Coordinates of C-alpha atoms and ligand atoms in Angstrom, one line a residue:
M1343 CA 52.5 -18.2 59.3
K1344 CA 56.0 -19.5 59.3
T1345 CA 58.0 -18.7 56.1
V1346 CA 60.3 -21.5 55.0
V1347 CA 63.2 -20.8 52.7
L1348 CA 64.5 -23.7 50.7
L1349 CA 67.7 -23.7 48.5
A1350 CA 66.9 -24.5 44.9
G1351 CA 67.1 -28.2 44.0
P1352 CA 64.7 -31.1 43.2
A1353 CA 63.2 -31.2 46.7
A1354 CA 62.6 -27.4 46.7
I1355 CA 61.0 -27.6 43.3
A1356 CA 58.7 -30.4 44.5
A1357 CA 57.7 -28.4 47.6
A1358 CA 57.0 -25.3 45.5
V1359 CA 54.8 -27.3 43.1
E1360 CA 52.9 -28.9 45.9
A1361 CA 52.2 -25.6 47.6
L1362 CA 51.2 -24.0 44.3
R1363 CA 48.8 -27.0 43.6
S1364 CA 47.2 -26.5 46.9
G1365 CA 46.5 -22.9 46.2
E1366 CA 49.4 -21.3 48.1
V1367 CA 51.7 -18.5 47.0
V1368 CA 55.5 -19.1 46.7
G1369 CA 58.4 -16.7 46.3
L1370 CA 60.4 -17.8 43.2
P1371 CA 63.4 -16.4 41.4
T1372 CA 63.2 -15.2 37.9
E1373 CA 66.1 -13.7 35.8
T1374 CA 64.9 -10.2 36.5
V1375 CA 63.6 -10.0 40.1
Y1376 CA 62.1 -12.5 42.5
G1377 CA 58.3 -13.0 42.0
L1378 CA 55.5 -14.0 44.3
A1379 CA 53.8 -16.7 42.3
A1380 CA 50.3 -18.3 42.5
D1381 CA 48.4 -20.6 40.0
A1382 CA 47.2 -18.0 37.5
L1383 CA 44.0 -20.0 36.8
N1384 CA 43.0 -20.2 40.4
P1385 CA 41.4 -16.9 41.5
D1386 CA 41.4 -17.9 45.2
A1387 CA 45.2 -18.5 45.0
V1388 CA 45.8 -15.2 43.2
I1389 CA 43.9 -13.3 45.9
K1390 CA 46.7 -14.3 48.3
I1391 CA 49.3 -12.5 46.2
F1392 CA 47.3 -9.2 46.6
E1393 CA 46.9 -9.9 50.4
A1394 CA 50.6 -10.7 51.0
K1395 CA 51.8 -7.7 49.0
E1396 CA 49.1 -5.3 50.1
R1397 CA 48.8 -4.6 46.5
P1398 CA 45.7 -2.7 45.2
A1399 CA 43.4 -4.9 43.2
F1400 CA 43.4 -2.4 40.3
N1401 CA 46.9 -3.4 39.5
P1402 CA 47.1 -6.4 37.1
L1403 CA 49.7 -9.2 37.3
I1404 CA 52.2 -10.7 34.9
V1405 CA 51.4 -14.3 33.9
H1406 CA 54.5 -16.6 33.5
L1407 CA 53.9 -19.2 30.8
P1408 CA 55.2 -22.8 31.0
D1409 CA 56.0 -22.4 27.3
R1410 CA 55.0 -20.6 24.2
S1411 CA 52.1 -22.9 23.4
W1412 CA 50.3 -21.3 26.3
L1413 CA 50.3 -18.0 24.5
E1414 CA 47.4 -19.1 22.3
R1415 CA 45.4 -20.2 25.3
L1416 CA 45.6 -17.0 27.3
A1417 CA 45.9 -14.3 24.5
L1418 CA 43.8 -13.5 21.6
I1419 CA 46.2 -12.3 19.0
P1420 CA 44.7 -10.3 16.3
T1421 CA 45.6 -11.6 12.8
S1422 CA 47.1 -8.3 11.9
E1423 CA 49.5 -8.5 14.9
R1424 CA 50.3 -12.2 14.7
E1425 CA 53.5 -11.9 12.7
L1426 CA 55.0 -9.3 14.9
V1427 CA 54.0 -11.0 18.1
E1428 CA 55.5 -14.3 16.9
T1429 CA 58.7 -12.5 15.9
I1430 CA 59.1 -10.8 19.2
A1431 CA 58.4 -14.0 21.2
G1432 CA 60.9 -15.9 19.0
A1433 CA 63.5 -13.2 19.6
F1434 CA 63.2 -12.6 23.3
W1435 CA 61.5 -15.6 24.9
P1436 CA 62.6 -17.1 27.2
G1437 CA 63.8 -13.9 28.6
P1438 CA 63.1 -10.6 30.3
L1439 CA 60.3 -9.3 28.1
T1440 CA 56.6 -9.1 28.9
M1441 CA 53.9 -8.7 26.2
V1442 CA 50.5 -7.2 26.8
L1443 CA 47.8 -8.7 24.5
P1444 CA 44.0 -9.0 24.5
R1445 CA 43.1 -11.9 26.8
T1446 CA 41.0 -15.0 26.4
E1447 CA 38.2 -16.1 28.9
E1448 CA 40.6 -18.5 30.5
V1449 CA 42.4 -15.6 32.2
P1450 CA 40.6 -14.8 35.6
D1451 CA 39.4 -11.2 36.0
I1452 CA 41.5 -10.8 39.1
V1453 CA 44.7 -11.5 37.2
A1454 CA 43.9 -8.9 34.7
A1455 CA 42.4 -6.5 37.2
G1456 CA 39.4 -6.2 35.0
L1457 CA 41.3 -5.1 31.9
A1458 CA 40.6 -6.6 28.5
T1459 CA 44.3 -7.5 28.2
V1460 CA 46.8 -9.8 29.9
A1461 CA 50.5 -9.4 30.4
V1462 CA 52.5 -12.6 29.6
R1463 CA 56.1 -13.7 29.6
V1464 CA 58.3 -16.9 29.4
S1465 CA 61.1 -16.7 32.0
A1466 CA 64.6 -18.1 31.3
H1467 CA 65.2 -18.8 34.9
P1468 CA 65.9 -22.6 35.5
V1469 CA 64.0 -22.7 38.8
L1470 CA 60.9 -21.0 37.6
R1471 CA 61.1 -23.0 34.4
D1472 CA 61.3 -26.3 36.4
V1473 CA 58.4 -25.3 38.6
L1474 CA 56.2 -24.3 35.6
Q1475 CA 57.0 -27.5 33.8
A1476 CA 56.2 -29.7 36.7
L1477 CA 53.0 -27.7 37.5
G1478 CA 51.9 -27.6 33.9
R1479 CA 50.0 -24.4 34.5
P1480 CA 50.8 -20.7 34.2
L1481 CA 51.8 -18.7 37.2
A1482 CA 50.7 -15.1 38.1
A1483 CA 53.7 -13.5 39.7
P1484 CA 54.4 -9.8 40.4
S1485 CA 57.6 -8.7 42.1
A1486 CA 57.8 -10.2 45.6
N1487 CA 57.9 -7.0 47.5
R1488 CA 55.3 -5.2 49.5
F1489 CA 53.4 -2.7 47.4
G1490 CA 55.4 0.4 46.5
R1491 CA 58.7 -1.0 47.9
I1492 CA 62.0 -2.0 46.2
S1493 CA 61.8 -5.2 44.1
P1494 CA 63.8 -8.1 45.5
T1495 CA 66.8 -9.4 43.7
A1496 CA 67.7 -12.1 46.3
A1497 CA 65.8 -14.6 48.4
A1498 CA 66.8 -12.7 51.6
H1499 CA 65.0 -9.6 50.2
V1500 CA 61.8 -11.6 49.7
R1501 CA 62.1 -12.7 53.3
D1502 CA 62.6 -9.1 54.5
E1503 CA 59.5 -8.1 52.6
L1504 CA 57.1 -11.0 53.2
D1505 CA 58.3 -12.9 56.3
G1506 CA 55.3 -14.4 58.0
R1507 CA 53.0 -13.6 55.2
I1508 CA 53.9 -16.5 52.8
P1509 CA 54.7 -20.2 53.5
L1510 CA 57.6 -20.7 51.1
I1511 CA 60.5 -19.0 49.3
I1512 CA 62.9 -20.8 46.9
D1513 CA 66.4 -19.4 47.0
G1514 CA 67.9 -19.5 43.5
G1515 CA 70.7 -17.0 44.2
A1516 CA 70.8 -13.4 43.1
T1517 CA 68.9 -12.6 39.9
S1518 CA 70.9 -11.8 36.8
H1519 CA 69.3 -8.6 35.4
G1520 CA 68.4 -6.9 38.6
I1521 CA 65.5 -4.9 37.2
E1522 CA 62.0 -5.9 36.1
S1523 CA 61.2 -7.1 32.6
T1524 CA 60.6 -4.8 29.7
I1525 CA 56.8 -4.5 29.1
V1526 CA 55.5 -3.9 25.6
A1527 CA 52.1 -3.9 24.0
V1528 CA 51.8 -5.0 20.4
R1529 CA 49.1 -2.8 18.9
N1530 CA 48.3 -1.1 15.6
S1531 CA 51.2 -3.0 14.0
R1532 CA 53.8 -1.4 16.2
I1533 CA 55.5 -1.9 19.6
E1534 CA 54.5 0.2 22.4
L1535 CA 57.0 0.4 25.2
L1536 CA 55.1 0.5 28.5
R1537 CA 58.0 -0.2 31.0
R1538 CA 61.7 0.1 30.2
G1539 CA 63.8 -2.9 31.3
P1540 CA 66.6 -5.3 30.2
V1541 CA 65.4 -5.5 26.6
T1542 CA 66.0 -2.0 25.2
A1543 CA 64.0 0.1 22.7
E1544 CA 67.0 -0.2 20.4
Q1545 CA 66.8 -4.0 20.4
L1546 CA 63.1 -3.9 19.8
R1547 CA 63.5 -1.3 16.9
E1548 CA 65.1 -4.1 14.8
F1549 CA 61.7 -5.6 14.5
D1550 CA 59.3 -2.7 14.1
E1551 CA 58.6 0.9 15.0
V1552 CA 58.7 1.5 18.8
L1553 CA 56.4 3.9 20.4
E1554 CA 58.1 5.1 23.6
L1555 CA 55.4 6.2 25.9
G1556 CA 56.3 9.0 28.2
H1557 CA 55.7 8.6 32.0
R1558 CA 52.4 10.3 31.9
S1559 CA 50.8 8.3 29.2
I1560 CA 51.8 4.9 30.7
E1561 CA 48.7 2.9 31.1
A1562 CA 50.1 0.1 33.2
P1563 CA 48.3 0.9 36.5
G1564 CA 51.4 -0.3 38.4
Q1565 CA 53.4 2.4 36.8
L1566 CA 52.6 4.9 39.6
P1567 CA 54.9 7.8 40.0
S1568 CA 56.0 6.7 43.5
H1569 CA 57.4 3.2 43.5
Y1570 CA 60.6 1.3 44.5
A1571 CA 60.5 3.5 47.6
P1572 CA 63.3 3.1 50.2
R1573 CA 62.4 4.1 53.7
S1574 CA 65.0 6.8 53.7
R1575 CA 64.2 9.7 51.4
L1576 CA 66.0 9.4 48.0
V1577 CA 67.2 12.4 46.2
L1578 CA 68.5 12.2 42.6
V1579 CA 71.5 14.4 41.7
D1580 CA 73.6 14.8 38.5
E1581 CA 76.8 14.2 40.5
A1582 CA 77.6 13.7 44.1
S1583 CA 79.4 17.0 44.3
A1584 CA 76.1 18.8 43.5
F1585 CA 74.5 17.6 46.8
R1586 CA 74.2 20.5 49.2
G1587 CA 72.9 18.7 52.3
D1588 CA 74.5 17.1 55.3
R1589 CA 76.8 14.3 54.0
S1590 CA 77.2 12.8 57.5
R1591 CA 73.6 11.7 57.5
A1592 CA 73.4 10.6 53.9
G1593 CA 74.3 7.5 51.9
L1594 CA 75.6 7.9 48.4
L1595 CA 74.5 5.6 45.6
A1596 CA 77.3 6.5 43.1
W1597 CA 77.3 5.7 39.4
R1598 CA 81.0 4.9 38.7
S1599 CA 83.1 6.2 41.7
V1600 CA 83.0 8.1 44.9
P1601 CA 84.9 11.3 44.3
A1602 CA 87.8 11.9 46.6
G1603 CA 87.0 14.1 49.6
E1604 CA 83.2 13.2 49.5
K1605 CA 82.4 12.4 53.1
F1606 CA 79.1 10.5 52.9
A1607 CA 78.1 8.3 55.8
A1608 CA 78.2 5.4 53.4
A1609 CA 78.7 4.9 49.7
L1610 CA 78.1 2.2 47.1
V1611 CA 79.1 2.2 43.5
L1612 CA 76.7 0.8 40.8
S1613 CA 79.5 0.0 38.3
A1614 CA 83.2 1.1 38.5
N1615 CA 83.6 0.3 34.7
G1616 CA 80.4 2.1 33.7
D1617 CA 78.8 -1.2 32.6
L1618 CA 75.1 -0.5 32.5
R1619 CA 74.0 -4.2 32.8
E1620 CA 76.2 -4.5 36.0
A1621 CA 74.7 -1.3 37.4
A1622 CA 71.2 -2.6 36.8
T1623 CA 72.1 -5.9 38.6
N1624 CA 73.4 -3.9 41.5
L1625 CA 70.7 -1.2 41.7
F1626 CA 68.0 -2.6 44.0
R1627 CA 70.4 -4.5 46.2
S1628 CA 72.5 -1.3 46.8
M1629 CA 69.3 0.7 47.5
R1630 CA 68.3 -1.9 50.0
E1631 CA 71.7 -1.9 51.7
L1632 CA 71.8 1.8 52.0
D1633 CA 68.3 1.9 53.2
A1634 CA 69.1 -0.6 56.0
L1635 CA 71.5 2.0 57.5
Q1636 CA 68.5 4.1 58.3
L1637 CA 70.2 7.3 57.2
E1638 CA 68.3 10.4 56.7
M1639 CA 68.8 10.4 53.0
I1640 CA 70.0 8.4 50.1
V1641 CA 71.7 10.5 47.4
A1642 CA 71.7 8.8 44.0
E1643 CA 73.8 9.9 41.1
A1644 CA 72.1 10.0 37.7
V1645 CA 73.1 7.3 35.3
P1646 CA 73.9 8.7 31.9
G1647 CA 73.0 7.2 28.5
E1648 CA 70.2 5.3 26.7
G1649 CA 68.7 1.9 26.9
I1650 CA 69.4 0.2 30.3
A1651 CA 70.5 3.6 31.5
E1652 CA 66.9 5.0 30.9
A1653 CA 65.5 1.8 32.6
I1654 CA 67.6 2.5 35.7
M1655 CA 66.7 6.2 35.7
D1656 CA 63.1 5.3 35.5
R1657 CA 63.5 3.3 38.7
L1658 CA 65.5 6.1 40.4
R1659 CA 63.0 8.8 39.5
R1660 CA 60.1 6.8 41.0
A1661 CA 62.1 5.9 44.1
A1662 CA 62.8 9.7 44.5
S1663 CA 59.2 10.7 43.9
Ligands
TXA2767 O1 60.4 -8.9 35.7 C1 59.2 -8.8 36.0 O2 58.4 -8.4 35.1 C2 58.7 -9.2 37.4 C3 59.0 -10.8 37.5 C4 58.6 -11.4 38.8 O3 58.4 -11.4 36.5 N1 57.4 -9.0 37.6 C5 57.0 -7.7 37.8 O4 55.6 -7.7 38.2 O5 57.7 -6.7 37.8 P1 54.9 -6.3 38.7 O6 53.6 -6.8 39.1 O7 55.7 -5.8 39.9 O8 54.9 -5.4 37.6 C6 54.0 -5.7 36.5 C7 53.6 -4.5 35.8 C8 52.7 -3.6 36.6 O9 53.1 -2.2 36.4 C9 51.4 -3.8 36.0 O10 50.5 -2.7 36.1 C10 51.8 -4.1 34.6 O11 52.9 -4.9 34.6 N2 50.7 -4.8 33.9 C11 50.3 -6.1 34.2 N3 49.2 -6.5 33.4 C12 49.1 -5.5 32.5 C13 48.2 -5.2 31.5 N4 47.2 -6.1 31.1 N5 48.2 -4.0 30.8 C14 49.2 -3.1 31.2 N6 50.0 -3.3 32.2 C15 50.0 -4.4 32.9
MG2768 MG1 56.6 -4.6 41.2

């Protein structure tokens, strides 16, 4: 199969909608990472996502809604949780937040991987929004990488991952957040944080109690310990100076700066100003760039702090595992 990449615009949107209507998968930008989208209500189309990504079928997909009115059609919100769900949707949608809720019968089993719940979000990305509006149906879309690999933050990354496996990619430029959406479940009148992301626990705490689930108890099947894996081995260190191996065969993923005298084969800085949002935006692209050098090792410095820093550390730990 030949993979076509179209620059975002009316013609590209129309091509994406046509492909999705005919049951095809399309690589599309969101504000977090690029997604591999298919009509969420068409199981035959959704299967193609699993095939292209080589994703295990036990791993459920996030459903992107055209608008909030679709929430009621796909999710069964218990009366006791309604107020909190509405509040969270009102505060963070459209945006980088995914909610896990009990699902209705309209959600195909394959999308939910047999779970009784569905993960839903409303994206703020204009390209995805335009496609959803024109299509008038929700889209199932996981990150557009092969299973276990680094999430794509640019159209070229999607091509690197899925060239020849999907018919179409829409290039909407680099994504703004750079890491995947925050995932929460609203249960027992509180917010359970299932995956850290651009919306922080602190932001969520304004609305209710937040239960921060540790790695082990995370139920999202995709939250496997090894994920975001570059081809080169990734090791996590507190500071570059703590690395004891051969620097001539290692690339450094530095937090704020490359210390003078450090002779790594290559080095990239996540954020010279120590800006966590900038660091998140640069994270996956930098990992990909260092990986492309085919060095023996990528040495990543720990990013200190809470909120986005924890979301970044979560990705780095999984990449190192
Ligand atoms: O930012 C994002 O969320 C991106 C963009 C494309 O929307 N999507 C994304 O999808 O990261 P994916 O498939 O790479 O990660 C979705 C995660 C997986 O860990 C999956 O197991 C979890 O969400 N998930 C999906 N449905 C779930 C459910 N019903 N209950 C618990 N976890 C669920
Ligand atoms: Mg993913």
